[in-house]
PDB file of C-alpha atoms in Angstrom:
ATOM      1  CA  MET M 810      -0.045   0.006  -0.043  1.00  0.00           C
ATOM      2  CA  ALA M 811       1.318   3.374  -0.881  1.00  0.00           C
ATOM      3  CA  PRO M 812       2.523   5.673   1.998  1.00  0.00           C
ATOM      4  CA  ASP M 813      -0.093   8.244   3.105  1.00  0.00           C
ATOM      5  CA  GLY M 814      -0.016  11.186   0.839  1.00  0.00           C
ATOM      6  CA  ALA M 815       1.810   9.428  -1.959  1.00  0.00           C
ATOM      7  CA  ALA M 816      -1.392   8.753  -4.053  1.00  0.00           C
ATOM      8  CA  ALA M 817      -2.163  12.431  -3.952  1.00  0.00           C
ATOM      9  CA  GLN M 818       1.319  13.724  -4.946  1.00  0.00           C
ATOM     10  CA  ALA M 819       2.406  11.196  -7.542  1.00  0.00           C
ATOM     11  CA  PRO M 820       1.997  12.309 -11.124  1.00  0.00           C
ATOM     12  CA  ILE M 821      -0.857  10.627 -13.032  1.00  0.00           C
ATOM     13  CA  ARG M 822       0.417   8.408 -15.919  1.00  0.00           C
ATOM     14  CA  THR M 823      -2.517   6.126 -16.688  1.00  0.00           C
ATOM     15  CA  GLU M 824      -6.390   5.878 -16.389  1.00  0.00           C
ATOM     16  CA  SER M 825      -5.961   3.419 -13.551  1.00  0.00           C
ATOM     17  CA  GLU M 826      -3.750   5.904 -11.618  1.00  0.00           C
ATOM     18  CA  LEU M 827      -6.336   8.639 -12.107  1.00  0.00           C
ATOM     19  CA  HIS M 828      -9.033   6.220 -10.778  1.00  0.00           C
ATOM     20  CA  ALA M 829      -6.833   5.359  -7.876  1.00  0.00           C
ATOM     21  CA  ARG M 830      -6.347   9.123  -7.079  1.00  0.00           C
ATOM     22  CA  ASN M 831     -10.038   9.537  -7.155  1.00  0.00           C
ATOM     23  CA  LEU M 832     -10.581   6.701  -4.741  1.00  0.00           C
ATOM     24  CA  TRP M 833      -7.759   8.209  -2.542  1.00  0.00           C
ATOM     25  CA  ALA M 834      -9.700  11.379  -2.286  1.00  0.00           C
ATOM     26  CA  GLY M 835     -13.166   9.740  -2.158  1.00  0.00           C
ATOM     27  CA  GLY M 836     -12.276   7.643   0.914  1.00  0.00           C
ATOM     28  CA  ARG M 837     -11.223  10.722   2.869  1.00  0.00           C
ATOM     29  CA  LEU M 838     -14.168  12.766   1.780  1.00  0.00           C
ATOM     30  CA  LEU M 839     -16.551   9.996   2.778  1.00  0.00           C
ATOM     31  CA  ALA M 840     -15.002   9.808   6.217  1.00  0.00           C
ATOM     32  CA  ALA M 841     -15.241  13.592   6.606  1.00  0.00           C
ATOM     33  CA  ALA M 842     -18.904  13.522   5.557  1.00  0.00           C
ATOM     34  CA  MET M 843     -19.670  10.775   8.145  1.00  0.00           C
ATOM     35  CA  ALA M 844     -18.099  12.876  10.785  1.00  0.00           C
ATOM     36  CA  PHE M 845     -20.607  15.592  10.078  1.00  0.00           C
ATOM     37  CA  VAL M 846     -23.403  13.130  10.399  1.00  0.00           C
ATOM     38  CA  PHE M 847     -22.290  11.869  13.731  1.00  0.00           C
ATOM     39  CA  ILE M 848     -21.272  15.091  15.212  1.00  0.00           C
ATOM     40  CA  ALA M 849     -25.016  15.903  15.195  1.00  0.00           C
ATOM     41  CA  PHE M 850     -25.569  13.003  17.664  1.00  0.00           C
ATOM     42  CA  VAL M 851     -22.668  14.150  19.872  1.00  0.00           C
ATOM     43  CA  PHE M 852     -24.222  17.582  20.070  1.00  0.00           C
ATOM     44  CA  ALA M 853     -27.707  16.217  20.752  1.00  0.00           C
ATOM     45  CA  PHE M 854     -26.298  14.017  23.536  1.00  0.00           C
ATOM     46  CA  TYR M 855     -24.612  16.888  25.340  1.00  0.00           C
ATOM     47  CA  TYR M 856     -27.292  19.469  24.699  1.00  0.00           C
ATOM     48  CA  LEU M 857     -30.116  17.296  25.924  1.00  0.00           C
ATOM     49  CA  ARG M 858     -28.143  15.964  28.840  1.00  0.00           C
ATOM     50  CA  GLU M 859     -27.317  19.511  30.039  1.00  0.00           C
ATOM     51  CA  LEU M 860     -30.870  20.801  29.321  1.00  0.00           C
ATOM     52  CA  ASN M 861     -32.366  17.613  31.346  1.00  0.00           C
ATOM     53  CA  ILE M 862     -35.926  19.082  31.052  1.00  0.00           C
ATOM     54  CA  GLN M 863     -37.911  17.928  34.140  1.00  0.00           C
ATOM     55  CA  GLY M 864     -35.186  15.528  34.937  1.00  0.00           C
ATOM     56  CA  LYS M 865     -36.253  13.306  32.023  1.00  0.00           C
ATOM     57  CA  TRP M 866     -32.795  13.029  30.351  1.00  0.00           C
ATOM     58  CA  ARG M 867     -32.460   9.423  31.580  1.00  0.00           C
ATOM     59  CA  PRO M 868     -35.101   8.107  33.955  1.00  0.00           C
ATOM     60  CA  ASP M 869     -34.062   5.723  36.649  1.00  0.00           C
ATOM     61  CA  ASP M 870     -35.564   2.640  34.856  1.00  0.00           C
ATOM     62  CA  VAL M 871     -33.532   3.344  31.642  1.00  0.00           C
ATOM     63  CA  HIS M 872     -30.167   1.592  31.739  1.00  0.00           C
ATOM     64  CA  PRO M 873     -27.603   1.382  28.889  1.00  0.00           C
ATOM     65  CA  PRO M 874     -27.290  -2.215  27.706  1.00  0.00           C
ATOM     66  CA  LEU M 875     -23.602  -2.409  28.648  1.00  0.00           C
ATOM     67  CA  THR M 876     -23.175  -6.047  27.680  1.00  0.00           C
ATOM     68  CA  PHE M 877     -24.207  -5.336  24.159  1.00  0.00           C
ATOM     69  CA  GLY M 878     -22.063  -2.250  24.032  1.00  0.00           C
ATOM     70  CA  LEU M 879     -18.871  -4.064  25.131  1.00  0.00           C
ATOM     71  CA  ALA M 880     -19.588  -6.842  22.500  1.00  0.00           C
ATOM     72  CA  ILE M 881     -20.160  -4.409  19.763  1.00  0.00           C
ATOM     73  CA  LEU M 882     -16.979  -2.331  20.692  1.00  0.00           C
ATOM     74  CA  ALA M 883     -14.941  -5.618  20.830  1.00  0.00           C
ATOM     75  CA  CYS M 884     -16.132  -6.903  17.395  1.00  0.00           C
ATOM     76  CA  VAL M 885     -15.479  -3.500  15.539  1.00  0.00           C
ATOM     77  CA  LEU M 886     -12.081  -2.981  17.172  1.00  0.00           C
ATOM     78  CA  ALA M 887     -11.176  -6.633  16.335  1.00  0.00           C
ATOM     79  CA  SER M 888     -12.280  -6.163  12.823  1.00  0.00           C
ATOM     80  CA  THR M 889     -10.374  -2.998  12.337  1.00  0.00           C
ATOM     81  CA  LEU M 890      -7.156  -4.430  13.876  1.00  0.00           C
ATOM     82  CA  VAL M 891      -7.447  -7.584  11.528  1.00  0.00           C
ATOM     83  CA  TYR M 892      -8.056  -5.262   8.456  1.00  0.00           C
ATOM     84  CA  TRP M 893      -5.093  -3.132   9.344  1.00  0.00           C
ATOM     85  CA  LEU M 894      -2.820  -6.078   9.841  1.00  0.00           C
ATOM     86  CA  ALA M 895      -3.945  -7.726   6.584  1.00  0.00           C
ATOM     87  CA  THR M 896      -3.506  -4.550   4.433  1.00  0.00           C
ATOM     88  CA  ARG M 897      -0.585  -2.624   5.950  1.00  0.00           C
ATOM     89  CA  ASN M 898       1.902  -4.188   3.533  1.00  0.00           C
ATOM     90  CA  LEU M 899      -0.511  -4.940   0.863  1.00  0.00           C
ATOM     91  CA  ARG M 900       0.406  -7.032  -2.285  1.00  0.00           C
ATOM     92  CA  VAL M 901      -2.855  -7.576  -4.003  1.00  0.00           C
ATOM     93  CA  LEU M 902      -1.452 -10.331  -6.199  1.00  0.00           C
ATOM     94  CA  ASP M 903      -0.682 -12.251  -2.957  1.00  0.00           C
ATOM     95  CA  TYR M 904      -3.946 -14.029  -1.984  1.00  0.00           C
ATOM     96  CA  ARG M 905      -2.837 -14.162   1.703  1.00  0.00           C
ATOM     97  CA  TRP M 906      -4.549 -10.779   2.487  1.00  0.00           C
ATOM     98  CA  LEU M 907      -8.030 -11.949   1.544  1.00  0.00           C
ATOM     99  CA  TRP M 908      -8.636 -14.323   4.445  1.00  0.00           C
ATOM    100  CA  PRO M 909      -7.820 -11.895   7.121  1.00  0.00           C
ATOM    101  CA  VAL M 910     -10.061  -9.323   5.354  1.00  0.00           C
ATOM    102  CA  ALA M 911     -12.772 -11.955   5.103  1.00  0.00           C
ATOM    103  CA  ALA M 912     -12.404 -12.551   8.928  1.00  0.00           C
ATOM    104  CA  ALA M 913     -12.755  -8.739   9.385  1.00  0.00           C
ATOM    105  CA  LEU M 914     -15.935  -8.894   7.305  1.00  0.00           C
ATOM    106  CA  ALA M 915     -17.271 -11.729   9.569  1.00  0.00           C
ATOM    107  CA  LEU M 916     -16.660  -9.511  12.625  1.00  0.00           C
ATOM    108  CA  ALA M 917     -18.454  -6.648  10.935  1.00  0.00           C
ATOM    109  CA  LEU M 918     -21.393  -8.851  10.211  1.00  0.00           C
ATOM    110  CA  ALA M 919     -21.364 -10.092  13.898  1.00  0.00           C
ATOM    111  CA  THR M 920     -21.603  -6.477  14.875  1.00  0.00           C
ATOM    112  CA  LEU M 921     -24.742  -6.041  12.851  1.00  0.00           C
ATOM    113  CA  VAL M 922     -26.298  -9.181  14.431  1.00  0.00           C
ATOM    114  CA  LEU M 923     -25.400  -7.804  17.960  1.00  0.00           C
ATOM    115  CA  ILE M 924     -27.157  -4.436  17.094  1.00  0.00           C
ATOM    116  CA  GLY M 925     -30.248  -6.421  15.719  1.00  0.00           C
ATOM    117  CA  PHE M 926     -30.486  -8.136  19.152  1.00  0.00           C
ATOM    118  CA  GLU M 927     -29.623  -4.996  21.154  1.00  0.00           C
ATOM    119  CA  ILE M 928     -32.462  -2.763  19.671  1.00  0.00           C
ATOM    120  CA  PRO M 929     -35.464  -4.876  20.779  1.00  0.00           C
ATOM    121  CA  ASP M 930     -33.666  -6.137  23.959  1.00  0.00           C
ATOM    122  CA  ALA M 931     -32.544  -2.674  25.268  1.00  0.00           C
ATOM    123  CA  GLY M 932     -35.153  -2.662  27.932  1.00  0.00           C
ATOM    124  CA  PHE M 933     -36.569   0.782  27.003  1.00  0.00           C
ATOM    125  CA  ARG M 934     -38.157   2.492  23.966  1.00  0.00           C
ATOM    126  CA  PRO M 935     -37.185   5.675  22.011  1.00  0.00           C
ATOM    127  CA  THR M 936     -39.909   7.625  23.853  1.00  0.00           C
ATOM    128  CA  ASP M 937     -38.479   6.886  27.343  1.00  0.00           C
ATOM    129  CA  GLY M 938     -36.579  10.063  27.742  1.00  0.00           C
ATOM    130  CA  ALA M 939     -34.047  12.102  25.760  1.00  0.00           C
ATOM    131  CA  TYR M 940     -31.241   9.702  26.315  1.00  0.00           C
ATOM    132  CA  ALA M 941     -33.406   6.852  24.813  1.00  0.00           C
ATOM    133  CA  SER M 942     -34.182   8.909  21.768  1.00  0.00           C
ATOM    134  CA  VAL M 943     -30.454   9.714  21.152  1.00  0.00           C
ATOM    135  CA  PHE M 944     -29.493   6.029  21.843  1.00  0.00           C
ATOM    136  CA  PHE M 945     -31.887   4.629  19.141  1.00  0.00           C
ATOM    137  CA  ALA M 946     -31.182   7.361  16.583  1.00  0.00           C
ATOM    138  CA  TRP M 947     -27.431   7.188  16.910  1.00  0.00           C
ATOM    139  CA  THR M 948     -27.459   3.303  17.003  1.00  0.00           C
ATOM    140  CA  GLY M 949     -29.656   3.163  13.869  1.00  0.00           C
ATOM    141  CA  PHE M 950     -27.306   5.508  11.882  1.00  0.00           C
ATOM    142  CA  TYR M 951     -24.364   3.565  13.190  1.00  0.00           C
ATOM    143  CA  ALA M 952     -25.841   0.289  12.044  1.00  0.00           C
ATOM    144  CA  ALA M 953     -26.156   1.784   8.537  1.00  0.00           C
ATOM    145  CA  ALA M 954     -22.494   2.861   8.662  1.00  0.00           C
ATOM    146  CA  VAL M 955     -21.345  -0.654   9.648  1.00  0.00           C
ATOM    147  CA  PHE M 956     -23.583  -2.220   7.049  1.00  0.00           C
ATOM    148  CA  GLY M 957     -22.029  -0.071   4.306  1.00  0.00           C
ATOM    149  CA  GLY M 958     -18.663  -1.050   5.538  1.00  0.00           C
ATOM    150  CA  ALA M 959     -19.515  -4.729   5.489  1.00  0.00           C
ATOM    151  CA  PHE M 960     -20.916  -4.532   2.079  1.00  0.00           C
ATOM    152  CA  TYR M 961     -17.826  -2.860   0.645  1.00  0.00           C
ATOM    153  CA  MET M 962     -15.530  -5.305   2.384  1.00  0.00           C
ATOM    154  CA  GLU M 963     -17.405  -8.108   0.669  1.00  0.00           C
ATOM    155  CA  THR M 964     -16.816  -6.451  -2.638  1.00  0.00           C
ATOM    156  CA  LEU M 965     -13.105  -6.121  -1.889  1.00  0.00           C
ATOM    157  CA  VAL M 966     -12.804  -9.818  -1.106  1.00  0.00           C
ATOM    158  CA  ALA M 967     -14.694 -10.711  -4.280  1.00  0.00           C
ATOM    159  CA  ARG M 968     -12.613  -8.423  -6.464  1.00  0.00           C
ATOM    160  CA  GLY M 969      -9.419  -9.783  -4.786  1.00  0.00           C
ATOM    161  CA  LEU M 970     -10.452 -13.363  -5.747  1.00  0.00           C
ATOM    162  CA  ARG M 971     -10.416 -12.360  -9.369  1.00  0.00           C
ATOM    163  CA  VAL M 972      -7.562  -9.809  -9.341  1.00  0.00           C
ATOM    164  CA  ARG M 973      -5.358 -11.891 -11.699  1.00  0.00           C
ATOM    165  CA  THR M 974      -7.986 -12.176 -14.474  1.00  0.00           C
ATOM    166  CA  GLU M 975     -10.224  -9.128 -14.229  1.00  0.00           C
ATOM    167  CA  ALA M 976      -9.563  -6.539 -11.442  1.00  0.00           C
ATOM    168  CA  ASP M 977      -6.840  -3.881 -11.871  1.00  0.00           C
ATOM    169  CA  PRO M 978      -4.196  -4.253  -9.135  1.00  0.00           C
ATOM    170  CA  VAL M 979      -3.675  -0.483  -8.935  1.00  0.00           C
ATOM    171  CA  ILE M 980      -7.306   0.288  -8.577  1.00  0.00           C
ATOM    172  CA  LEU M 981      -7.773  -2.581  -6.055  1.00  0.00           C
ATOM    173  CA  THR M 982      -4.922  -1.246  -3.998  1.00  0.00           C
ATOM    174  CA  ALA M 983      -6.406   2.183  -3.903  1.00  0.00           C
ATOM    175  CA  GLU M 984      -9.862   0.667  -3.019  1.00  0.00           C
ATOM    176  CA  VAL M 985      -8.381  -1.195  -0.089  1.00  0.00           C
ATOM    177  CA  ASP M 986      -6.589   1.973   1.130  1.00  0.00           C
ATOM    178  CA  ALA M 987      -9.662   4.225   0.681  1.00  0.00           C
ATOM    179  CA  PHE M 988     -11.916   1.772   2.582  1.00  0.00           C
ATOM    180  CA  GLY M 989      -9.348   1.434   5.383  1.00  0.00           C
ATOM    181  CA  ILE M 990      -9.696   5.235   5.998  1.00  0.00           C
ATOM    182  CA  TYR M 991     -13.551   4.705   6.265  1.00  0.00           C
ATOM    183  CA  TRP M 992     -13.338   1.683   8.547  1.00  0.00           C
ATOM    184  CA  TYR M 993     -10.711   3.412  10.891  1.00  0.00           C
ATOM    185  CA  PHE M 994     -13.190   6.166  11.259  1.00  0.00           C
ATOM    186  CA  VAL M 995     -16.071   3.754  12.089  1.00  0.00           C
ATOM    187  CA  ALA M 996     -13.730   2.312  14.791  1.00  0.00           C
ATOM    188  CA  LEU M 997     -13.134   5.805  16.320  1.00  0.00           C
ATOM    189  CA  MET M 998     -16.891   6.464  16.141  1.00  0.00           C
ATOM    190  CA  THR M 999     -17.404   3.205  17.992  1.00  0.00           C
ATOM    191  CA  ILE M1000     -15.134   4.137  20.757  1.00  0.00           C
ATOM    192  CA  LEU M1001     -16.842   7.496  20.993  1.00  0.00           C
ATOM    193  CA  MET M1002     -20.382   6.027  20.884  1.00  0.00           C
ATOM    194  CA  PHE M1003     -19.489   3.586  23.647  1.00  0.00           C
ATOM    195  CA  VAL M1004     -18.048   6.141  25.965  1.00  0.00           C
ATOM    196  CA  LEU M1005     -20.901   8.479  25.658  1.00  0.00           C
ATOM    197  CA  LEU M1006     -23.890   6.199  25.391  1.00  0.00           C
ATOM    198  CA  TYR M1007     -22.785   3.361  27.687  1.00  0.00           C
ATOM    199  CA  VAL M1008     -20.387   5.045  30.155  1.00  0.00           C
ATOM    200  CA  VAL M1009     -21.024   8.852  30.431  1.00  0.00           C
ATOM    201  CA  ALA M1010     -24.780   8.547  30.122  1.00  0.00           C
TER     202      ALA M1010
END
């Protein structure tokens, strides 16, 4: 994988390199756009927590589902670590990187399963105070972000399996790098979400 910034500075010689440059920029723009989406939930969390109208921020019978939160955090961080280890010295013509990425995909899918069980099993509803509304809205958007990451990881594995016959190694390398930026952002968001929704709240 090219050093950070190299893809943006190297002169463009072929159409594949132009495509790779676009992917380099696109991955970073996507992470920045997602940051603007999730900063709204951070603002809502702190604003409603400080406002605490009639003491209804988090009623006494509303408790964060800490077990699910820890399991989701563990799955996403493990998936991110496996992805990073698999792609830090990427050689797309060497198939060995595919199986760790497939394992990272499995962990991402496990995260979605956990969220699917957490939402109906949380023990409270979105109308049970301001915290509950922030919790369900944030978790829903977060699930969409993880689903998008899992879907793209699956396409990387599929393209990697046919790289010697169809896929362009230059473009695939750029795709893996661009997706990594997005997935690392999801990991950071997972940590922030866990701290706010499951610990601070």
